PDB file of N, CA and C in Angstrom:
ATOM      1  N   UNK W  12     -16.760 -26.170 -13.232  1.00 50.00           N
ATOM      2  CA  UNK W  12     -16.408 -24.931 -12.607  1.00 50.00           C
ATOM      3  C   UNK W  12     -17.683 -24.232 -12.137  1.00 50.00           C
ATOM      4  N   UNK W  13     -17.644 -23.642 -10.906  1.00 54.00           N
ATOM      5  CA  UNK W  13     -18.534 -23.431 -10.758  1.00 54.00           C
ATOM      6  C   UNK W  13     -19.125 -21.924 -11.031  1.00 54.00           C
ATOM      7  N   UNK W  14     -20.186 -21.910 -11.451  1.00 66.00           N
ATOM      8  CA  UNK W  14     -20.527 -20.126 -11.785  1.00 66.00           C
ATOM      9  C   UNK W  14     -20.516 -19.114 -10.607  1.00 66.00           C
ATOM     10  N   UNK W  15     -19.819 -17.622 -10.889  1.00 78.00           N
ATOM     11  CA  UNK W  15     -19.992 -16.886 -10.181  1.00 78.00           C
ATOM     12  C   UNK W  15     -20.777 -15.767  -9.863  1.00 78.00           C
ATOM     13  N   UNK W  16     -21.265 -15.783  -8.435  1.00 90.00           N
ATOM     14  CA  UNK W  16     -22.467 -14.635  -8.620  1.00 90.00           C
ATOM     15  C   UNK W  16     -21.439 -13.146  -7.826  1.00 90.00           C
ATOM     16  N   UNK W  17     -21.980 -12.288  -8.836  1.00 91.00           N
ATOM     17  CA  UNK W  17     -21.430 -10.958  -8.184  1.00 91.00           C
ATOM     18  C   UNK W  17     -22.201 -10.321  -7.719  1.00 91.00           C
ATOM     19  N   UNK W  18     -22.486  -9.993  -6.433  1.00 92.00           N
ATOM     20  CA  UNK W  18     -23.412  -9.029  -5.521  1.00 92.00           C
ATOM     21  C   UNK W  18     -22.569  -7.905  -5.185  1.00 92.00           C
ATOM     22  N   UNK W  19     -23.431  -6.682  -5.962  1.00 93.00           N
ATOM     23  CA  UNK W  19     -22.773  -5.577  -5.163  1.00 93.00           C
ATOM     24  C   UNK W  19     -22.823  -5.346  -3.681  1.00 93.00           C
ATOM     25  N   UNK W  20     -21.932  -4.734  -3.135  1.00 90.00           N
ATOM     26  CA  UNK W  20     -22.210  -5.091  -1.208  1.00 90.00           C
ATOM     27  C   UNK W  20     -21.938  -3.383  -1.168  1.00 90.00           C
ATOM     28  N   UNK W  21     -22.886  -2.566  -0.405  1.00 93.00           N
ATOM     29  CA  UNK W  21     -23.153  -1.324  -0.305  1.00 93.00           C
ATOM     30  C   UNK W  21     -22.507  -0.870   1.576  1.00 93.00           C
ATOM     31  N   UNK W  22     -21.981  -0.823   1.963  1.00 92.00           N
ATOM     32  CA  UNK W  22     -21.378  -0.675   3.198  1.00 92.00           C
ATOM     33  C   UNK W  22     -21.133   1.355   3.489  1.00 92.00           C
ATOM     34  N   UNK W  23     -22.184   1.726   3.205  1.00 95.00           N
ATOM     35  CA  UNK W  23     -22.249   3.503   3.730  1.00 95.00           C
ATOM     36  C   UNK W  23     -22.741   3.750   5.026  1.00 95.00           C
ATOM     37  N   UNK W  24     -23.599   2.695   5.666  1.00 92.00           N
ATOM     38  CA  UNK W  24     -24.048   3.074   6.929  1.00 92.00           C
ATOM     39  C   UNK W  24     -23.589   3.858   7.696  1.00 92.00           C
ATOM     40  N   UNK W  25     -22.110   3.627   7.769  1.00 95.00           N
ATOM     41  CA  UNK W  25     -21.223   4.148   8.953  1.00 95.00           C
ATOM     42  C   UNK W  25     -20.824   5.392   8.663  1.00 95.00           C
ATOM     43  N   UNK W  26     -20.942   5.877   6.585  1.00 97.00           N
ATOM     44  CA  UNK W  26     -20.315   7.001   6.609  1.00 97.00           C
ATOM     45  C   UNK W  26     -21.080   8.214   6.643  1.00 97.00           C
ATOM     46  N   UNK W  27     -20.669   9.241   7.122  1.00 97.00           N
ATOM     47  CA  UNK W  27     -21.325  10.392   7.007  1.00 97.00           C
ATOM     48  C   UNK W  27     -20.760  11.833   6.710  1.00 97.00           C
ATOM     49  N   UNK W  28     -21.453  12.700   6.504  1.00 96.00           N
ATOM     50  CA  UNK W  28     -21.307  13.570   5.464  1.00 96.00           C
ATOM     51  C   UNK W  28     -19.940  13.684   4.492  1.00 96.00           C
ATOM     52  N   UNK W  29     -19.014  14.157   5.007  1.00 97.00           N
ATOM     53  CA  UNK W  29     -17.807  14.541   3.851  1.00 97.00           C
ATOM     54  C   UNK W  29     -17.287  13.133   3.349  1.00 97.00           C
ATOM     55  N   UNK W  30     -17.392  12.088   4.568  1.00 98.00           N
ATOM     56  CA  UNK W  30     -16.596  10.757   4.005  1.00 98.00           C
ATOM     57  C   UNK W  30     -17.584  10.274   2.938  1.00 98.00           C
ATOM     58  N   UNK W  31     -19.024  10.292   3.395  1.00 98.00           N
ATOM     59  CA  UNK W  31     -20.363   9.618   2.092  1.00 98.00           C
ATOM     60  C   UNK W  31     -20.324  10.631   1.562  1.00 98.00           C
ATOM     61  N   UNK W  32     -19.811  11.933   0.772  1.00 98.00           N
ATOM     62  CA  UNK W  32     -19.620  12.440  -0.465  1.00 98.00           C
ATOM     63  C   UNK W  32     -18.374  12.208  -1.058  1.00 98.00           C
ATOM     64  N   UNK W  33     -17.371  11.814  -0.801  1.00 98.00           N
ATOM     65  CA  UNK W  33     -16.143  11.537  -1.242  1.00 98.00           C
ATOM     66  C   UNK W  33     -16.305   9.983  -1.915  1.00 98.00           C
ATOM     67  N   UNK W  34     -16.746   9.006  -1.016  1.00 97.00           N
ATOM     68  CA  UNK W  34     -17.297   7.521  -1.662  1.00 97.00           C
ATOM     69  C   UNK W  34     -18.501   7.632  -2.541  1.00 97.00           C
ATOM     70  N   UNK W  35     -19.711   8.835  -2.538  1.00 98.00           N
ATOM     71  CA  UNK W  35     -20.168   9.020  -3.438  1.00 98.00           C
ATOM     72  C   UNK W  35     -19.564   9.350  -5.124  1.00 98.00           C
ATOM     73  N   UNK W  36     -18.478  10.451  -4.881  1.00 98.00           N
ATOM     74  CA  UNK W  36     -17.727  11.119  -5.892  1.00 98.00           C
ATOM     75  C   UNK W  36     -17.098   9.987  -6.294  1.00 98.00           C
ATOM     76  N   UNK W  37     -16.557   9.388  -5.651  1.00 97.00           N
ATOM     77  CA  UNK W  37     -16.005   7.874  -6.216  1.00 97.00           C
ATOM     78  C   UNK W  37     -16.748   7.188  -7.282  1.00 97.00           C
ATOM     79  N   UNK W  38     -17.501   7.220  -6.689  1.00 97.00           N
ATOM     80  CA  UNK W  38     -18.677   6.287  -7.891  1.00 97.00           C
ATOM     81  C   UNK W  38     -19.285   6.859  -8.822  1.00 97.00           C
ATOM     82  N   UNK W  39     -19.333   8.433  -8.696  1.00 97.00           N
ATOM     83  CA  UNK W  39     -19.828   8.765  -9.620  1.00 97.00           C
ATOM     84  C   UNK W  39     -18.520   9.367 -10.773  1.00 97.00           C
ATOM     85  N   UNK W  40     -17.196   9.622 -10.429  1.00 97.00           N
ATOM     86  CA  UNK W  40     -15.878   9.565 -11.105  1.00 97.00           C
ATOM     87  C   UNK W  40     -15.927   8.198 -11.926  1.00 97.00           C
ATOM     88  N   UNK W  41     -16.090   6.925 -11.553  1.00 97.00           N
ATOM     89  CA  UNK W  41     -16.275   5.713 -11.713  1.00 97.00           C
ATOM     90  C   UNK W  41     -16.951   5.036 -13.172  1.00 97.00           C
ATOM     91  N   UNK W  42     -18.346   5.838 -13.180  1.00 97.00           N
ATOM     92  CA  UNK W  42     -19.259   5.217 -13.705  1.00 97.00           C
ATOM     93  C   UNK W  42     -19.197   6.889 -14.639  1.00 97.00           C
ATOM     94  N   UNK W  43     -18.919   7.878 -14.727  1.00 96.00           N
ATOM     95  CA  UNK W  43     -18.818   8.925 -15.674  1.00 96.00           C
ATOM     96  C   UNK W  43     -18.350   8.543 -16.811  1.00 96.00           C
ATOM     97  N   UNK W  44     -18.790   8.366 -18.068  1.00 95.00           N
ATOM     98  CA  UNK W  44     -17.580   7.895 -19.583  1.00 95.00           C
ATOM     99  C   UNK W  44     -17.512   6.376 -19.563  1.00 95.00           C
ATOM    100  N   UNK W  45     -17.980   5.249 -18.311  1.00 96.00           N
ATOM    101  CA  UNK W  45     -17.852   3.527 -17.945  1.00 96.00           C
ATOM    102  C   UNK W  45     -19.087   3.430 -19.493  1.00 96.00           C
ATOM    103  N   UNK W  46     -18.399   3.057 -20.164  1.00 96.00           N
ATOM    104  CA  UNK W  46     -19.228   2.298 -21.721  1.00 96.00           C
ATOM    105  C   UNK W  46     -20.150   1.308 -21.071  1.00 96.00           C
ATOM    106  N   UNK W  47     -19.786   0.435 -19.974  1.00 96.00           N
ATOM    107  CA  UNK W  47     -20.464  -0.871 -19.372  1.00 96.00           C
ATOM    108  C   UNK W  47     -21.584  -0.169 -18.811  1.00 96.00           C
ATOM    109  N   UNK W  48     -21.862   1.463 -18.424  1.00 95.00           N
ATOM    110  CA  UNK W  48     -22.994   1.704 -17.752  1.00 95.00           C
ATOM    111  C   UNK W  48     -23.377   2.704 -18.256  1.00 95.00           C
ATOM    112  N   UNK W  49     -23.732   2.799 -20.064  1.00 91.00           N
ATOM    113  CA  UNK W  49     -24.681   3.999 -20.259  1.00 91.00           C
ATOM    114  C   UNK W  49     -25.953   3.835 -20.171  1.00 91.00           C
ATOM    115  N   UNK W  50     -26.671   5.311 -20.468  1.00 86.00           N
ATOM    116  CA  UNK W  50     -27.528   5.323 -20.133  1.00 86.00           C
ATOM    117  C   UNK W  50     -28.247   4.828 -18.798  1.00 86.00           C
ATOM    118  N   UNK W  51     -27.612   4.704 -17.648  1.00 89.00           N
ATOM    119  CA  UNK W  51     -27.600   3.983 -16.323  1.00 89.00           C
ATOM    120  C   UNK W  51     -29.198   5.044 -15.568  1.00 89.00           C
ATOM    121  N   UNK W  52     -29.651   4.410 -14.809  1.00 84.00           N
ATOM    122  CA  UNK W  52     -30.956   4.936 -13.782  1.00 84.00           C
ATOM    123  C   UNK W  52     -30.999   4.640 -12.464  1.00 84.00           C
ATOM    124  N   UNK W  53     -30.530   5.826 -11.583  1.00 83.00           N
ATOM    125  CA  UNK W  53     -30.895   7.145 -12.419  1.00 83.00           C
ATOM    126  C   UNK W  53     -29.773   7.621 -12.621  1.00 83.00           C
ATOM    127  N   UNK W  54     -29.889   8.671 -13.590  1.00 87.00           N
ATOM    128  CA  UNK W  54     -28.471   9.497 -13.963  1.00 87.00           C
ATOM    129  C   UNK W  54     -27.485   9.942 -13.253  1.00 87.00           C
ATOM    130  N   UNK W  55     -26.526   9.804 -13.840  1.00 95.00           N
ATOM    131  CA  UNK W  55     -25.596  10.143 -12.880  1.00 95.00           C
ATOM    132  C   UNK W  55     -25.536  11.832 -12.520  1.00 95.00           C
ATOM    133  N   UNK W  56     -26.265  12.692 -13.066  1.00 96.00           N
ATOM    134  CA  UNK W  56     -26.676  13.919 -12.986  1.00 96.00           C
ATOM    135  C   UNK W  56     -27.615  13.702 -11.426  1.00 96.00           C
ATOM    136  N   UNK W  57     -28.467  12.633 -11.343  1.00 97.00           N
ATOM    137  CA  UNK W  57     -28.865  12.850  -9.699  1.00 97.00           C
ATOM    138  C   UNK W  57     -27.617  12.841  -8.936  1.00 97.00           C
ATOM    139  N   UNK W  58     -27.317  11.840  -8.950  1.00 97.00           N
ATOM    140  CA  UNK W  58     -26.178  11.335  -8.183  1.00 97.00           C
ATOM    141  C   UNK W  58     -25.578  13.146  -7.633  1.00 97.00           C
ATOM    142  N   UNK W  59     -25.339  13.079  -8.520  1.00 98.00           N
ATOM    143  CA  UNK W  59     -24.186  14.901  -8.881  1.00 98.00           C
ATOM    144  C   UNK W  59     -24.590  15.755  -7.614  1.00 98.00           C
ATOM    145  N   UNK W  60     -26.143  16.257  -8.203  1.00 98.00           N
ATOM    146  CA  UNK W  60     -26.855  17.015  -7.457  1.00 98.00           C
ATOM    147  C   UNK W  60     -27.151  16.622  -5.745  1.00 98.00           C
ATOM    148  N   UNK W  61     -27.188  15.131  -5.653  1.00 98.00           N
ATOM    149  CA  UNK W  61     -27.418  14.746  -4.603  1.00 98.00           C
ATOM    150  C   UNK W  61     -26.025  14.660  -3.447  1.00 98.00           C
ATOM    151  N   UNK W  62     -24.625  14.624  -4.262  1.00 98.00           N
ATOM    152  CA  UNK W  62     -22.939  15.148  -4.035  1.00 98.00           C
ATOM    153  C   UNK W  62     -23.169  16.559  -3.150  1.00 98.00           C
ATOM    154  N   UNK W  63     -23.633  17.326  -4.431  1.00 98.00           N
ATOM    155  CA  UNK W  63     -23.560  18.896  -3.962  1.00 98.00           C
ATOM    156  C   UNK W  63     -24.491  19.314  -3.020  1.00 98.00           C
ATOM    157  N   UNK W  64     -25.627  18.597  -2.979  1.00 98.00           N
ATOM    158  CA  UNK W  64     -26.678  19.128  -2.005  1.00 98.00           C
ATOM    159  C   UNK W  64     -26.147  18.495  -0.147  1.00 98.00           C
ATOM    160  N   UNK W  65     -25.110  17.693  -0.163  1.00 98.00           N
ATOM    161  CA  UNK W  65     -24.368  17.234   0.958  1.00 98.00           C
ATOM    162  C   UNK W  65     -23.164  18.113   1.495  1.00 98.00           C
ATOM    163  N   UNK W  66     -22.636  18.203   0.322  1.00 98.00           N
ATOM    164  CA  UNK W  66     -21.405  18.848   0.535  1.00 98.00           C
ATOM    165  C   UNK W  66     -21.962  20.414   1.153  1.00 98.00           C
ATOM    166  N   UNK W  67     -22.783  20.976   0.452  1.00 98.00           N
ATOM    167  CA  UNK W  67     -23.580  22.796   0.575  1.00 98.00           C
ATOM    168  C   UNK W  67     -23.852  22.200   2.084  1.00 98.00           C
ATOM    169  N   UNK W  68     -24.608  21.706   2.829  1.00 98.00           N
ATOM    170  CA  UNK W  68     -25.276  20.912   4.062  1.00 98.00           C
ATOM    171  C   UNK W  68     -24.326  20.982   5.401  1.00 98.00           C
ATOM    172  N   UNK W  69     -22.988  20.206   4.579  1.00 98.00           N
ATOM    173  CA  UNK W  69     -21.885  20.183   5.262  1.00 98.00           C
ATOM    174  C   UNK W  69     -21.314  21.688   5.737  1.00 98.00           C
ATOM    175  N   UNK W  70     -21.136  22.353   4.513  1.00 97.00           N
ATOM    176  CA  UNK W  70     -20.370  22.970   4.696  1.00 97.00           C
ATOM    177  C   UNK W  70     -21.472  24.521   5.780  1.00 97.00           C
ATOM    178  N   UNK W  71     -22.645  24.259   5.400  1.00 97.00           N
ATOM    179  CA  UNK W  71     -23.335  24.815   5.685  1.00 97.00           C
ATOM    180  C   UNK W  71     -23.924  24.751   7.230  1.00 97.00           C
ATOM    181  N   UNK W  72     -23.340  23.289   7.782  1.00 97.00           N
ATOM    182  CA  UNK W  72     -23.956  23.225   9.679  1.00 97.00           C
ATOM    183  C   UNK W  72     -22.564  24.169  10.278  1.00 97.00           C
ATOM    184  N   UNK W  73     -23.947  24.105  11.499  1.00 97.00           N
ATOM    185  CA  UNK W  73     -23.325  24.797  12.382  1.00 97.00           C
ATOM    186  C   UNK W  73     -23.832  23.993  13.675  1.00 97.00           C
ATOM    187  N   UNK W  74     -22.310  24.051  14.607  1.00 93.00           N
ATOM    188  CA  UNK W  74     -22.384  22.321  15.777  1.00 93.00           C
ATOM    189  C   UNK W  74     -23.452  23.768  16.163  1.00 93.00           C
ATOM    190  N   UNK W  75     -24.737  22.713  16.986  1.00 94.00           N
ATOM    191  CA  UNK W  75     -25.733  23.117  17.816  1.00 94.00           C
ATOM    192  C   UNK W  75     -26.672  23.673  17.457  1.00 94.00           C
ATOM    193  N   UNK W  76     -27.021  24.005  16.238  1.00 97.00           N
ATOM    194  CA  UNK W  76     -27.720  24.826  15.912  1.00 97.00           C
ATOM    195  C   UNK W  76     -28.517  23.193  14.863  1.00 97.00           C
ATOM    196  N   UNK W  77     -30.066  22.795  15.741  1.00 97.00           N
ATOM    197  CA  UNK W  77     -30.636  21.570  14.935  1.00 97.00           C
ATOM    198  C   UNK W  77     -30.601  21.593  13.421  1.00 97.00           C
ATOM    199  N   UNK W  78     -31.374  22.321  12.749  1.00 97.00           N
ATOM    200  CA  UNK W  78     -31.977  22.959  11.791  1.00 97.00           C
ATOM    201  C   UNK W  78     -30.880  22.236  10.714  1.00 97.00           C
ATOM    202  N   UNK W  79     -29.768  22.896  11.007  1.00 97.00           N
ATOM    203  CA  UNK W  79     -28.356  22.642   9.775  1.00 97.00           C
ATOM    204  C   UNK W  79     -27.983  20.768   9.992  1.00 97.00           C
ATOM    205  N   UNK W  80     -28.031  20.771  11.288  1.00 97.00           N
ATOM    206  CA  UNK W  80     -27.507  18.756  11.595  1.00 97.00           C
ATOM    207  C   UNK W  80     -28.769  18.164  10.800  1.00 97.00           C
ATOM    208  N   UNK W  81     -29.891  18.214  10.714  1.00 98.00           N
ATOM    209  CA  UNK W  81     -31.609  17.941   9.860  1.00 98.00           C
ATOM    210  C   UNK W  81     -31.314  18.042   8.612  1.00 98.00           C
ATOM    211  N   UNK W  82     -30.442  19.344   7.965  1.00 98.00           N
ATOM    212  CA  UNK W  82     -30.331  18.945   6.349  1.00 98.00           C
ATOM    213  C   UNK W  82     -28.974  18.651   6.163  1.00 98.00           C
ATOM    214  N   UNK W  83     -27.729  18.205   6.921  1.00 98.00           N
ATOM    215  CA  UNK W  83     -26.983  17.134   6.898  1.00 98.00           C
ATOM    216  C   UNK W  83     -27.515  16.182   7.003  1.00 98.00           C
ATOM    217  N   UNK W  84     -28.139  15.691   7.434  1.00 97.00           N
ATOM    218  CA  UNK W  84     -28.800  14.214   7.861  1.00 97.00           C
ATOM    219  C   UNK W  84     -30.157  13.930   6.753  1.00 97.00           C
ATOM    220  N   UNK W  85     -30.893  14.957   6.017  1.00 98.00           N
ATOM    221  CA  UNK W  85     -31.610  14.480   5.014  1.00 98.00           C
ATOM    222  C   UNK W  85     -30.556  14.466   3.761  1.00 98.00           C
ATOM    223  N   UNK W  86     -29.561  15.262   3.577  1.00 98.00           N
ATOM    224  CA  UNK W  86     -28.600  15.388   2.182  1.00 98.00           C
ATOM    225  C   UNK W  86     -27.941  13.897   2.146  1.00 98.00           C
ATOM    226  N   UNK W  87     -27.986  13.419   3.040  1.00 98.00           N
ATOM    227  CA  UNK W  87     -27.074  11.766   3.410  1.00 98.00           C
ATOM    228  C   UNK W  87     -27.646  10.987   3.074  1.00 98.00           C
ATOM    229  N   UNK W  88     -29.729  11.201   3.437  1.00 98.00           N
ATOM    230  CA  UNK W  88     -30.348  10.088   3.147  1.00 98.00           C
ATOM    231  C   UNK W  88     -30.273  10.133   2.089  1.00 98.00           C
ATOM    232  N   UNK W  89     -30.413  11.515   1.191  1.00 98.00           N
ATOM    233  CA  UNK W  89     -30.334  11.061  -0.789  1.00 98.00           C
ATOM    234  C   UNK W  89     -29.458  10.727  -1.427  1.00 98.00           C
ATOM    235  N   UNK W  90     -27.978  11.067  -0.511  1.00 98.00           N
ATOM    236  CA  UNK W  90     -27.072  10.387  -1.009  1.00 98.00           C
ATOM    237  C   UNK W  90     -26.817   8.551  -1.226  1.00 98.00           C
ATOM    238  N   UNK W  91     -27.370   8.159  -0.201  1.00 98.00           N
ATOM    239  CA  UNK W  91     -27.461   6.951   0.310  1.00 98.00           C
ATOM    240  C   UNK W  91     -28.788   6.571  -0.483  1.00 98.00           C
ATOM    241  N   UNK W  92     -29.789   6.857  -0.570  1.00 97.00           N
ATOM    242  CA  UNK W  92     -31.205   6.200  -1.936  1.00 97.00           C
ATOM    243  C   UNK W  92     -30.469   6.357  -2.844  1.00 97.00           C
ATOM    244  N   UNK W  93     -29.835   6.932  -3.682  1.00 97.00           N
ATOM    245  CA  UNK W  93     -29.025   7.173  -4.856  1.00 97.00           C
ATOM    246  C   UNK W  93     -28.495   5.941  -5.179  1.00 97.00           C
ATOM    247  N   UNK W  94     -27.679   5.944  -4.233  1.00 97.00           N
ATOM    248  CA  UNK W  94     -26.113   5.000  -4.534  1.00 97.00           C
ATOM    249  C   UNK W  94     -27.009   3.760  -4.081  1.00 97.00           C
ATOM    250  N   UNK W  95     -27.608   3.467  -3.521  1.00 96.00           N
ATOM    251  CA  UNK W  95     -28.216   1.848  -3.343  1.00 96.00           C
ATOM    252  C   UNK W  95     -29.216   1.940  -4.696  1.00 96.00           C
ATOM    253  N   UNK W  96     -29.768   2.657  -5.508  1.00 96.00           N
ATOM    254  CA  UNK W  96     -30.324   2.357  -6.627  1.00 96.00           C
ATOM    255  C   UNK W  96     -29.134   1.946  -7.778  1.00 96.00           C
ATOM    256  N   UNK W  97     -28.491   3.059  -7.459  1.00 96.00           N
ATOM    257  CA  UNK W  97     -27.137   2.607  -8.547  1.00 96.00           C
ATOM    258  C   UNK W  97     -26.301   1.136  -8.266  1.00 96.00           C
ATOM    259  N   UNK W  98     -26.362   0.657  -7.435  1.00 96.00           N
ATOM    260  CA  UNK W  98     -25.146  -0.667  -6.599  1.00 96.00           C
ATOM    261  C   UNK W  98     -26.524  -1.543  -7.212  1.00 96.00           C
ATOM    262  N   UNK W  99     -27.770  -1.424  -7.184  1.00 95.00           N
ATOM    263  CA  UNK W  99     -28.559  -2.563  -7.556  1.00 95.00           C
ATOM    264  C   UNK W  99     -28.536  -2.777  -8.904  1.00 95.00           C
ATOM    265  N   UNK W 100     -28.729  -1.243  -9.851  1.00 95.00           N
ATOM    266  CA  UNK W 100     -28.357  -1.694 -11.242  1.00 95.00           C
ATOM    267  C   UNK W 100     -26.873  -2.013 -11.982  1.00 95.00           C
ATOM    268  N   UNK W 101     -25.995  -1.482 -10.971  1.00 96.00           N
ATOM    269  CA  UNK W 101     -24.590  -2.121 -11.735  1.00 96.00           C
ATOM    270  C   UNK W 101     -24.954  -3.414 -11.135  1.00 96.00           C
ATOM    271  N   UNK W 102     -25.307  -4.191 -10.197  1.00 95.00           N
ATOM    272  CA  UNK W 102     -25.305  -5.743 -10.294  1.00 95.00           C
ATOM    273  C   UNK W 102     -25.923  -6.190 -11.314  1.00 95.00           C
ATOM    274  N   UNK W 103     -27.056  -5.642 -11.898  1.00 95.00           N
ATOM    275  CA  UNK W 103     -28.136  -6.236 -12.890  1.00 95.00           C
ATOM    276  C   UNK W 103     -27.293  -5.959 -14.295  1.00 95.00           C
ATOM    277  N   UNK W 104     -26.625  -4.732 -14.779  1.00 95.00           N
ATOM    278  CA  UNK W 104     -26.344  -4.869 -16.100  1.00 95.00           C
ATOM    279  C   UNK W 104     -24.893  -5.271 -15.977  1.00 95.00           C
ATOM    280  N   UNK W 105     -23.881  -5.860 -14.789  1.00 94.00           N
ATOM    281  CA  UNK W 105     -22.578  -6.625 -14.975  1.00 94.00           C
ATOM    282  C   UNK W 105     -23.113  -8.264 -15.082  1.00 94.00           C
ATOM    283  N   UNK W 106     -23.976  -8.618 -14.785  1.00 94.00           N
ATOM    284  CA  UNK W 106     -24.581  -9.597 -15.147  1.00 94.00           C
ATOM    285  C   UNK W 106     -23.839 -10.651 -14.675  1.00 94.00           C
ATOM    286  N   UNK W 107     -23.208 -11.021 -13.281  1.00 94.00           N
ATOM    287  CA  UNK W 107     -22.316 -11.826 -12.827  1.00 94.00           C
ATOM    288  C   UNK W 107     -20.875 -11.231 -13.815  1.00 94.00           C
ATOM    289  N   UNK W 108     -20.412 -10.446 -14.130  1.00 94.00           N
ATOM    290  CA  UNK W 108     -18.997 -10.480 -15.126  1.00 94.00           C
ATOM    291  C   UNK W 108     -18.372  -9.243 -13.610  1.00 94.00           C
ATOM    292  N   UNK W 109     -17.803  -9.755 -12.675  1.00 94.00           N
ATOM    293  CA  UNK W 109     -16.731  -9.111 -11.790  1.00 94.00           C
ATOM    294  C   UNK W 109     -16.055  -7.854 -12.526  1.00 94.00           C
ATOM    295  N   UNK W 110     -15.285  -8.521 -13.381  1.00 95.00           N
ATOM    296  CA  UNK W 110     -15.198  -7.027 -14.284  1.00 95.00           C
ATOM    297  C   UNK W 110     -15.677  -5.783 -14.404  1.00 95.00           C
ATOM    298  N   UNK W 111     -16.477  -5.920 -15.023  1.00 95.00           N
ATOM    299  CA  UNK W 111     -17.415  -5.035 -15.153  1.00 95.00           C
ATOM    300  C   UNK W 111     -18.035  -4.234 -13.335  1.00 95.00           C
ATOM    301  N   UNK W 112     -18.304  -5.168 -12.633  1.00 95.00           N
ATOM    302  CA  UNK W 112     -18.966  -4.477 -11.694  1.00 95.00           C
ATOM    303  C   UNK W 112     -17.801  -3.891 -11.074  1.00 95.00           C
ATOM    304  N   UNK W 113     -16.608  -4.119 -10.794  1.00 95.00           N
ATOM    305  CA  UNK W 113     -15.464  -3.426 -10.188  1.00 95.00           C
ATOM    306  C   UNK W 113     -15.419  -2.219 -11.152  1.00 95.00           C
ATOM    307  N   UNK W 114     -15.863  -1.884 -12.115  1.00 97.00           N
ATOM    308  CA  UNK W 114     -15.292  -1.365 -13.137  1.00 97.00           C
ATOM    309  C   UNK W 114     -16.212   0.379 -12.813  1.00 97.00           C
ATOM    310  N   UNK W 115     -17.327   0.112 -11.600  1.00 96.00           N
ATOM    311  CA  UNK W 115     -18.322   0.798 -11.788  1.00 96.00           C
ATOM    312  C   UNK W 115     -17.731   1.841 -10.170  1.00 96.00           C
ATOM    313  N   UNK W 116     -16.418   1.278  -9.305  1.00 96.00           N
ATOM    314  CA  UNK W 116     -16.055   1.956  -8.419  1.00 96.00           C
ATOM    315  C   UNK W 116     -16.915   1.276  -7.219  1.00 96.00           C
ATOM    316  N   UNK W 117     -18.138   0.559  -7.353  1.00 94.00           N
ATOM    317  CA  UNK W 117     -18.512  -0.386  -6.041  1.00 94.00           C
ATOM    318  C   UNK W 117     -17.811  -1.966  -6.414  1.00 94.00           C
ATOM    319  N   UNK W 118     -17.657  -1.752  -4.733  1.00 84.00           N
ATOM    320  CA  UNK W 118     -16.979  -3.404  -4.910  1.00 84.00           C
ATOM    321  C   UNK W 118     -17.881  -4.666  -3.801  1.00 84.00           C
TER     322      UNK W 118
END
């Protein structure tokens, strides 16, 4: 039989602001209380902060005005460094076990 490798596959490119905080909140709903990922790095307390500092961003542009589209568009990039640090260590501590890495809300 042959062994299976589980690669987390990170697919946010396309999303932006409210949809990449909602798939953020996902994962971080996900992996909140997940026994398979304590103590996880970095905390899911970045993660959090990096949620709210998108959502404030969001809620905070205004169409045309640059300034507000600049910290939508930096609140996305931390959302997005976040969650690709997190998708690399749930691959490393599910350790090929599918289980487990579904278990973390990335698939």
């Amino acid at each position: 039989m042959a062994s299976l490798n589980v690669i987390v596959v990170l697919k946010i490119n396309a999303l932006k602001g409210s949809r990449l905080s909602t798939f953020a909140q996902h994962i971080l709903t996900s992996l909140t209380g997940n026994t398979n990922f304590t103590g996880i790095y970095p905390g899911l307390p970045v993660l959090s902060s990096a949620i709210t500092a998108l959502n404030t961003a969001v809620t905070n542009q205004v169409k045309g005005v640059k300034t507000t589209t600049e910290a939508v568009k930096a609140a996305e990039t931390q959302v997005r460094r976040v969650l690709k640090v997190l998708a690399a260590v749930v691959e490393y501590i599910s350790n090929n076990n599918a289980t487990v890495a579904l278990s973390s809300g990335f698939s």
